[in-house]
Amino acid sequence: MERNELADFLRRRRALLRPENVGLPAGARRRTPGLRRCEVAQLAGMSADYYARLEQGRGPQPSVALLTALVRALRLAIDERDHLFRLAGHHAPPRAGGDEHVSRGLLRLLDGLEGLPALVASDLNVVLAQNPMADALLGEHTRFRGLARSCTYRWFTGPDLRGRYPAEDHEHESRAQVDDLRATLAARPADPAAALLVEALRGESAEFAVLWDRHDVAVRRSDRKRILHPAVGLVELDFDVLATDRQDQRLIVFSPAPGTAAASRLELLAVLGRKQFTS
């Protein structure tokens, strides 16, 4: 780990960003260029003190998970990401299928979708980044580790994710997730992460095993979702997967039909979400 080089790199990358680049309000007049340390820490989901110590060259070696969060917070390009990992004493992540780096252009697009819930997910249904509206509607999905990072894994192995959907929608959602995962494995048959996910689910969920053995396959490009939200009630939304330059990553946008109850509830959720994230 090259602490001083790492500290300098973080400071310089932070200075290149403006609040509007990352979906933050500009706020009061700034005496120095770029984001504040506390803003980077907030975006990366770490304590401001820990991040400050990294920039001062006196922090402990950051984990791969923390580095990945910093890559997204600082909107690093893929070469910058690899450099950050090496400075921190880690091997750079692979660039082949399954690479979870989200481009800064895609993150800017995500930040720009202020009124609609949107997220970037891998083809294994791992949420890689989400905007505040997606946080407010769906909960924060980037905090999980291991197999639980995949929403498909959590759907079949625990009750929490299913609680966000009406019971009568569960069968359709299960089939859609299995069919999409089958398409992913067909596209990347040698990927160990995909194979491990399928093996784990076959062993832990009888429902998954039955659906998997049907051998149905379909890439999920659009759907209709009904989300049960504890504050605003049932929200019925269109679910659309927009094209990206990466076949193993998807930009997913949730949108209501104009003039519907869902549109009103989403507007209310936007207000509640802003209060939550500014409190």
mmCIF file of C-alpha atoms in Angstrom:
data_model
loop_
_atom_site.group_PDB
_atom_site.id
_atom_site.type_symbol
_atom_site.label_atom_id
_atom_site.label_comp_id
_atom_site.label_asym_id
_atom_site.label_seq_id
_atom_site.Cartn_x
_atom_site.Cartn_y
_atom_site.Cartn_z
ATOM 1 C CA MET A 1 0.000 0.000 0.000
ATOM 2 C CA GLU A 2 1.434 3.360 -1.079
ATOM 3 C CA ARG A 3 -0.235 5.623 1.474
ATOM 4 C CA ASN A 4 1.133 8.969 0.325
ATOM 5 C CA GLU A 5 0.485 8.287 -3.350
ATOM 6 C CA LEU A 6 -3.005 7.033 -2.520
ATOM 7 C CA ALA A 7 -3.727 10.145 -0.459
ATOM 8 C CA ASP A 8 -2.564 12.450 -3.241
ATOM 9 C CA PHE A 9 -4.578 10.576 -5.866
ATOM 10 C CA LEU A 10 -7.767 10.793 -3.788
ATOM 11 C CA ARG A 11 -7.308 14.509 -3.125
ATOM 12 C CA ARG A 12 -6.729 15.303 -6.798
ATOM 13 C CA ARG A 13 -9.668 13.238 -8.042
ATOM 14 C CA ARG A 14 -11.932 14.851 -5.440
ATOM 15 C CA ALA A 15 -10.872 18.322 -6.599
ATOM 16 C CA LEU A 16 -12.010 17.532 -10.156
ATOM 17 C CA LEU A 17 -15.630 16.890 -9.180
ATOM 18 C CA ARG A 18 -18.411 19.403 -8.655
ATOM 19 C CA PRO A 19 -21.557 18.706 -6.624
ATOM 20 C CA GLU A 20 -23.696 18.771 -9.759
ATOM 21 C CA ASN A 21 -21.499 16.004 -11.241
ATOM 22 C CA VAL A 22 -22.654 13.599 -8.545
ATOM 23 C CA GLY A 23 -26.245 14.706 -7.979
ATOM 24 C CA LEU A 24 -25.583 16.876 -4.910
ATOM 25 C CA PRO A 25 -26.830 20.452 -4.384
ATOM 26 C CA ALA A 26 -24.156 23.127 -4.778
ATOM 27 C CA GLY A 27 -24.981 24.682 -1.400
ATOM 28 C CA ALA A 28 -23.044 27.585 0.068
ATOM 29 C CA ARG A 29 -20.055 29.171 -1.665
ATOM 30 C CA ARG A 30 -17.005 26.917 -1.593
ATOM 31 C CA ARG A 31 -13.546 28.131 -0.718
ATOM 32 C CA THR A 32 -11.785 25.230 -2.450
ATOM 33 C CA PRO A 33 -12.533 23.481 -5.762
ATOM 34 C CA GLY A 34 -14.223 20.125 -5.916
ATOM 35 C CA LEU A 35 -16.220 18.111 -3.447
ATOM 36 C CA ARG A 36 -15.769 18.272 0.293
ATOM 37 C CA ARG A 37 -14.329 15.240 2.073
ATOM 38 C CA CYS A 38 -17.594 14.652 3.889
ATOM 39 C CA GLU A 39 -19.439 14.568 0.556
ATOM 40 C CA VAL A 40 -17.162 11.879 -0.849
ATOM 41 C CA ALA A 41 -17.578 9.902 2.355
ATOM 42 C CA GLN A 42 -21.365 10.241 2.105
ATOM 43 C CA LEU A 43 -21.388 9.063 -1.514
ATOM 44 C CA ALA A 44 -19.151 6.110 -0.653
ATOM 45 C CA GLY A 45 -21.108 5.114 2.444
ATOM 46 C CA MET A 46 -18.159 5.420 4.843
ATOM 47 C CA SER A 47 -17.407 7.628 7.813
ATOM 48 C CA ALA A 48 -15.992 11.079 7.130
ATOM 49 C CA ASP A 49 -13.206 10.408 9.649
ATOM 50 C CA TYR A 50 -12.092 7.241 7.864
ATOM 51 C CA TYR A 51 -12.008 8.982 4.495
ATOM 52 C CA ALA A 52 -10.112 11.952 5.961
ATOM 53 C CA ARG A 53 -7.436 9.593 7.292
ATOM 54 C CA LEU A 54 -7.050 8.045 3.837
ATOM 55 C CA GLU A 55 -6.464 11.497 2.321
ATOM 56 C CA GLN A 56 -3.980 12.291 5.064
ATOM 57 C CA GLY A 57 -1.953 9.152 4.348
ATOM 58 C CA ARG A 58 -2.518 7.642 7.777
ATOM 59 C CA GLY A 59 -5.475 5.307 7.292
ATOM 60 C CA PRO A 60 -5.450 1.497 7.364
ATOM 61 C CA GLN A 61 -5.511 -0.455 4.124
ATOM 62 C CA PRO A 62 -9.020 -0.091 2.640
ATOM 63 C CA SER A 63 -10.903 -3.235 1.695
ATOM 64 C CA VAL A 64 -11.910 -4.105 -1.858
ATOM 65 C CA ALA A 65 -15.512 -3.201 -0.967
ATOM 66 C CA LEU A 66 -14.488 0.269 0.246
ATOM 67 C CA LEU A 67 -12.336 0.855 -2.824
ATOM 68 C CA THR A 68 -15.228 -0.118 -5.070
ATOM 69 C CA ALA A 69 -17.424 2.402 -3.235
ATOM 70 C CA LEU A 70 -14.766 5.108 -3.717
ATOM 71 C CA VAL A 71 -14.544 4.319 -7.431
ATOM 72 C CA ARG A 72 -18.241 5.077 -7.775
ATOM 73 C CA ALA A 73 -18.197 8.095 -5.486
ATOM 74 C CA LEU A 74 -15.290 9.713 -7.363
ATOM 75 C CA ARG A 75 -16.619 8.700 -10.800
ATOM 76 C CA LEU A 76 -13.319 7.084 -11.753
ATOM 77 C CA ALA A 77 -12.680 5.802 -15.255
ATOM 78 C CA ILE A 78 -11.623 2.177 -15.511
ATOM 79 C CA ASP A 79 -7.878 2.954 -15.760
ATOM 80 C CA GLU A 80 -8.172 5.252 -12.738
ATOM 81 C CA ARG A 81 -9.989 2.481 -10.887
ATOM 82 C CA ASP A 82 -7.165 0.032 -11.561
ATOM 83 C CA HIS A 83 -4.617 2.605 -10.401
ATOM 84 C CA LEU A 84 -6.544 3.195 -7.173
ATOM 85 C CA PHE A 85 -6.600 -0.530 -6.404
ATOM 86 C CA ARG A 86 -2.859 -0.885 -6.979
ATOM 87 C CA LEU A 87 -2.028 2.138 -4.802
ATOM 88 C CA ALA A 88 -4.102 0.552 -2.035
ATOM 89 C CA GLY A 89 -2.160 -2.702 -2.304
ATOM 90 C CA HIS A 90 -4.794 -4.772 -4.109
ATOM 91 C CA HIS A 91 -4.886 -6.449 -7.506
ATOM 92 C CA ALA A 92 -6.985 -4.545 -10.014
ATOM 93 C CA PRO A 93 -10.338 -6.253 -10.707
ATOM 94 C CA PRO A 94 -10.643 -8.235 -13.939
ATOM 95 C CA ARG A 95 -12.006 -6.462 -16.995
ATOM 96 C CA ALA A 96 -13.665 -9.505 -18.535
ATOM 97 C CA GLY A 97 -17.340 -10.481 -18.194
ATOM 98 C CA GLY A 98 -18.624 -9.807 -14.717
ATOM 99 C CA ASP A 99 -16.551 -6.652 -14.190
ATOM 100 C CA GLU A 100 -18.644 -4.384 -11.951
ATOM 101 C CA HIS A 101 -17.098 -1.033 -12.847
ATOM 102 C CA VAL A 102 -19.815 1.502 -13.696
ATOM 103 C CA SER A 103 -18.705 4.163 -16.167
ATOM 104 C CA ARG A 104 -18.839 7.792 -15.075
ATOM 105 C CA GLY A 105 -21.120 8.589 -18.016
ATOM 106 C CA LEU A 106 -23.642 6.022 -16.812
ATOM 107 C CA LEU A 107 -23.394 7.377 -13.262
ATOM 108 C CA ARG A 108 -24.039 10.914 -14.552
ATOM 109 C CA LEU A 109 -27.112 9.641 -16.363
ATOM 110 C CA LEU A 110 -28.263 7.950 -13.162
ATOM 111 C CA ASP A 111 -27.811 11.196 -11.213
ATOM 112 C CA GLY A 112 -29.799 13.080 -13.863
ATOM 113 C CA LEU A 113 -32.901 10.943 -13.401
ATOM 114 C CA GLU A 114 -33.967 12.924 -10.324
ATOM 115 C CA GLY A 115 -37.704 12.275 -10.485
ATOM 116 C CA LEU A 116 -37.605 8.576 -11.324
ATOM 117 C CA PRO A 117 -36.207 5.594 -9.406
ATOM 118 C CA ALA A 118 -33.260 4.217 -11.382
ATOM 119 C CA LEU A 119 -30.378 1.854 -10.786
ATOM 120 C CA VAL A 120 -27.509 0.090 -12.498
ATOM 121 C CA ALA A 121 -27.448 -3.678 -12.016
ATOM 122 C CA SER A 122 -25.285 -6.510 -13.259
ATOM 123 C CA ASP A 123 -26.712 -9.400 -15.240
ATOM 124 C CA LEU A 124 -26.544 -11.421 -12.001
ATOM 125 C CA ASN A 125 -29.002 -8.931 -10.512
ATOM 126 C CA VAL A 126 -26.411 -7.248 -8.298
ATOM 127 C CA VAL A 127 -27.240 -3.566 -7.779
ATOM 128 C CA LEU A 128 -24.052 -1.610 -8.518
ATOM 129 C CA ALA A 129 -25.410 1.923 -8.114
ATOM 130 C CA GLN A 130 -28.788 3.517 -7.439
ATOM 131 C CA ASN A 131 -30.112 7.035 -7.236
ATOM 132 C CA PRO A 132 -31.854 8.534 -4.175
ATOM 133 C CA MET A 133 -35.319 7.850 -5.606
ATOM 134 C CA ALA A 134 -34.463 4.160 -5.947
ATOM 135 C CA ASP A 135 -33.232 4.231 -2.339
ATOM 136 C CA ALA A 136 -36.546 5.727 -1.261
ATOM 137 C CA LEU A 137 -38.684 3.275 -3.241
ATOM 138 C CA LEU A 138 -36.759 0.031 -2.953
ATOM 139 C CA GLY A 139 -34.370 0.447 -0.042
ATOM 140 C CA GLU A 140 -30.580 0.505 -0.266
ATOM 141 C CA HIS A 141 -29.359 -2.574 -2.151
ATOM 142 C CA THR A 142 -25.612 -1.944 -2.451
ATOM 143 C CA ARG A 143 -24.788 -2.755 1.200
ATOM 144 C CA PHE A 144 -24.912 -6.555 0.916
ATOM 145 C CA ARG A 145 -21.908 -8.869 0.673
ATOM 146 C CA GLY A 146 -21.266 -12.319 -0.755
ATOM 147 C CA LEU A 147 -24.047 -14.163 -2.551
ATOM 148 C CA ALA A 148 -26.583 -11.872 -0.858
ATOM 149 C CA ARG A 149 -25.439 -9.048 -3.146
ATOM 150 C CA SER A 150 -27.624 -10.644 -5.835
ATOM 151 C CA CYS A 151 -31.283 -9.655 -5.543
ATOM 152 C CA THR A 152 -32.107 -12.999 -7.164
ATOM 153 C CA TYR A 153 -30.366 -14.835 -4.330
ATOM 154 C CA ARG A 154 -32.204 -12.800 -1.687
ATOM 155 C CA TRP A 155 -35.527 -13.256 -3.489
ATOM 156 C CA PHE A 156 -35.333 -17.038 -3.194
ATOM 157 C CA THR A 157 -33.629 -17.365 0.199
ATOM 158 C CA GLY A 158 -35.284 -14.769 2.454
ATOM 159 C CA PRO A 159 -38.601 -12.991 3.033
ATOM 160 C CA ASP A 160 -37.451 -9.360 3.104
ATOM 161 C CA LEU A 161 -37.335 -8.673 -0.640
ATOM 162 C CA ARG A 162 -40.627 -10.461 -1.279
ATOM 163 C CA GLY A 163 -42.281 -8.240 1.290
ATOM 164 C CA ARG A 164 -41.948 -5.364 -1.185
ATOM 165 C CA TYR A 165 -44.298 -7.124 -3.651
ATOM 166 C CA PRO A 166 -47.953 -8.235 -3.381
ATOM 167 C CA ALA A 167 -48.190 -11.990 -2.779
ATOM 168 C CA GLU A 168 -50.081 -12.547 -6.030
ATOM 169 C CA ASP A 169 -47.086 -11.165 -7.988
ATOM 170 C CA HIS A 170 -44.507 -13.507 -6.461
ATOM 171 C CA GLU A 171 -44.887 -16.356 -8.972
ATOM 172 C CA HIS A 172 -44.413 -14.053 -11.957
ATOM 173 C CA GLU A 173 -41.377 -12.381 -10.369
ATOM 174 C CA SER A 174 -39.782 -15.752 -9.560
ATOM 175 C CA ARG A 175 -40.174 -16.977 -13.136
ATOM 176 C CA ALA A 176 -38.837 -13.726 -14.600
ATOM 177 C CA GLN A 177 -35.736 -13.815 -12.407
ATOM 178 C CA VAL A 178 -34.948 -17.468 -13.161
ATOM 179 C CA ASP A 179 -35.483 -17.051 -16.916
ATOM 180 C CA ASP A 180 -33.183 -14.020 -16.955
ATOM 181 C CA LEU A 181 -30.490 -15.791 -14.925
ATOM 182 C CA ARG A 182 -30.625 -18.723 -17.348
ATOM 183 C CA ALA A 183 -29.932 -16.270 -20.196
ATOM 184 C CA THR A 184 -26.958 -14.850 -18.298
ATOM 185 C CA LEU A 185 -25.429 -18.269 -17.693
ATOM 186 C CA ALA A 186 -25.892 -19.149 -21.365
ATOM 187 C CA ALA A 187 -24.038 -15.978 -22.361
ATOM 188 C CA ARG A 188 -21.227 -16.551 -19.824
ATOM 189 C CA PRO A 189 -21.067 -20.325 -19.228
ATOM 190 C CA ALA A 190 -17.497 -20.214 -17.927
ATOM 191 C CA ASP A 191 -18.106 -17.424 -15.413
ATOM 192 C CA PRO A 192 -17.532 -18.845 -11.912
ATOM 193 C CA ALA A 193 -19.685 -16.213 -10.180
ATOM 194 C CA ALA A 194 -22.730 -17.129 -12.288
ATOM 195 C CA ALA A 195 -22.170 -20.850 -11.775
ATOM 196 C CA LEU A 196 -21.729 -20.409 -8.014
ATOM 197 C CA LEU A 197 -24.959 -18.403 -7.749
ATOM 198 C CA VAL A 198 -26.957 -21.058 -9.592
ATOM 199 C CA GLU A 199 -25.417 -23.887 -7.565
ATOM 200 C CA ALA A 200 -26.179 -22.134 -4.273
ATOM 201 C CA LEU A 201 -29.766 -21.380 -5.249
ATOM 202 C CA ARG A 202 -30.427 -24.936 -6.417
ATOM 203 C CA GLY A 203 -29.247 -26.168 -3.026
ATOM 204 C CA GLU A 204 -31.105 -23.624 -0.895
ATOM 205 C CA SER A 205 -34.425 -23.080 -2.690
ATOM 206 C CA ALA A 206 -36.740 -25.847 -3.853
ATOM 207 C CA GLU A 207 -38.772 -23.244 -5.744
ATOM 208 C CA PHE A 208 -35.706 -22.113 -7.664
ATOM 209 C CA ALA A 209 -34.678 -25.699 -8.441
ATOM 210 C CA VAL A 210 -38.079 -26.503 -9.945
ATOM 211 C CA LEU A 211 -38.096 -23.363 -12.089
ATOM 212 C CA TRP A 212 -34.478 -23.856 -13.158
ATOM 213 C CA ASP A 213 -35.181 -27.382 -14.348
ATOM 214 C CA ARG A 214 -37.896 -26.031 -16.686
ATOM 215 C CA HIS A 215 -35.044 -24.556 -18.777
ATOM 216 C CA ASP A 216 -37.060 -21.469 -19.717
ATOM 217 C CA VAL A 217 -34.893 -18.561 -20.860
ATOM 218 C CA ALA A 218 -35.710 -14.897 -21.489
ATOM 219 C CA VAL A 219 -33.690 -11.699 -21.071
ATOM 220 C CA ARG A 220 -35.745 -9.256 -19.009
ATOM 221 C CA ARG A 221 -36.098 -6.045 -20.997
ATOM 222 C CA SER A 222 -39.344 -4.595 -19.654
ATOM 223 C CA ASP A 223 -42.071 -5.512 -17.205
ATOM 224 C CA ARG A 224 -44.738 -4.111 -14.923
ATOM 225 C CA LYS A 225 -43.940 -3.944 -11.214
ATOM 226 C CA ARG A 226 -46.146 -3.298 -8.222
ATOM 227 C CA ILE A 227 -44.148 -2.141 -5.223
ATOM 228 C CA LEU A 228 -45.540 -2.107 -1.690
ATOM 229 C CA HIS A 229 -44.044 0.900 0.062
ATOM 230 C CA PRO A 230 -44.563 1.310 3.840
ATOM 231 C CA ALA A 231 -45.179 5.070 3.587
ATOM 232 C CA VAL A 232 -47.075 5.622 0.324
ATOM 233 C CA GLY A 233 -48.709 2.240 -0.286
ATOM 234 C CA LEU A 234 -48.924 0.326 -3.568
ATOM 235 C CA VAL A 235 -47.032 1.906 -6.484
ATOM 236 C CA GLU A 236 -47.510 0.406 -9.955
ATOM 237 C CA LEU A 237 -44.648 1.224 -12.309
ATOM 238 C CA ASP A 238 -43.218 0.343 -15.692
ATOM 239 C CA PHE A 239 -39.851 -1.399 -15.421
ATOM 240 C CA ASP A 240 -37.589 -0.746 -18.411
ATOM 241 C CA VAL A 241 -34.045 -1.916 -19.077
ATOM 242 C CA LEU A 242 -32.192 0.666 -21.159
ATOM 243 C CA ALA A 243 -29.251 -0.232 -23.379
ATOM 244 C CA THR A 244 -25.712 0.394 -22.130
ATOM 245 C CA ASP A 245 -22.325 -0.194 -23.724
ATOM 246 C CA ARG A 246 -21.898 -3.256 -21.484
ATOM 247 C CA GLN A 247 -23.874 -6.446 -22.052
ATOM 248 C CA ASP A 248 -23.344 -7.469 -18.420
ATOM 249 C CA GLN A 249 -24.727 -4.202 -16.973
ATOM 250 C CA ARG A 250 -28.195 -2.689 -17.196
ATOM 251 C CA LEU A 251 -29.669 0.721 -16.508
ATOM 252 C CA ILE A 252 -33.116 0.067 -15.044
ATOM 253 C CA VAL A 253 -35.692 2.850 -14.791
ATOM 254 C CA PHE A 254 -39.039 2.695 -12.973
ATOM 255 C CA SER A 255 -41.693 5.080 -14.306
ATOM 256 C CA PRO A 256 -45.427 5.637 -13.656
ATOM 257 C CA ALA A 257 -48.085 6.178 -16.296
ATOM 258 C CA PRO A 258 -48.939 9.923 -16.418
ATOM 259 C CA GLY A 259 -51.927 11.009 -14.374
ATOM 260 C CA THR A 260 -52.152 7.803 -12.358
ATOM 261 C CA ALA A 261 -52.206 7.288 -8.612
ATOM 262 C CA ALA A 262 -48.705 5.860 -8.955
ATOM 263 C CA ALA A 263 -47.444 9.174 -10.371
ATOM 264 C CA SER A 264 -48.861 11.042 -7.373
ATOM 265 C CA ARG A 265 -47.409 8.537 -4.939
ATOM 266 C CA LEU A 266 -44.008 8.793 -6.590
ATOM 267 C CA GLU A 267 -44.130 12.586 -6.231
ATOM 268 C CA LEU A 268 -44.920 12.152 -2.541
ATOM 269 C CA LEU A 269 -42.087 9.654 -2.221
ATOM 270 C CA ALA A 270 -39.696 12.184 -3.782
ATOM 271 C CA VAL A 271 -40.589 14.670 -1.025
ATOM 272 C CA LEU A 272 -40.243 12.041 1.698
ATOM 273 C CA GLY A 273 -36.948 10.880 0.213
ATOM 274 C CA ARG A 274 -35.503 14.396 0.186
ATOM 275 C CA LYS A 275 -36.444 14.825 3.831
ATOM 276 C CA GLN A 276 -34.776 11.507 4.653
ATOM 277 C CA PHE A 277 -31.531 12.298 2.864
ATOM 278 C CA THR A 278 -31.241 15.864 4.195
ATOM 279 C CA SER A 279 -32.130 15.107 7.820
#
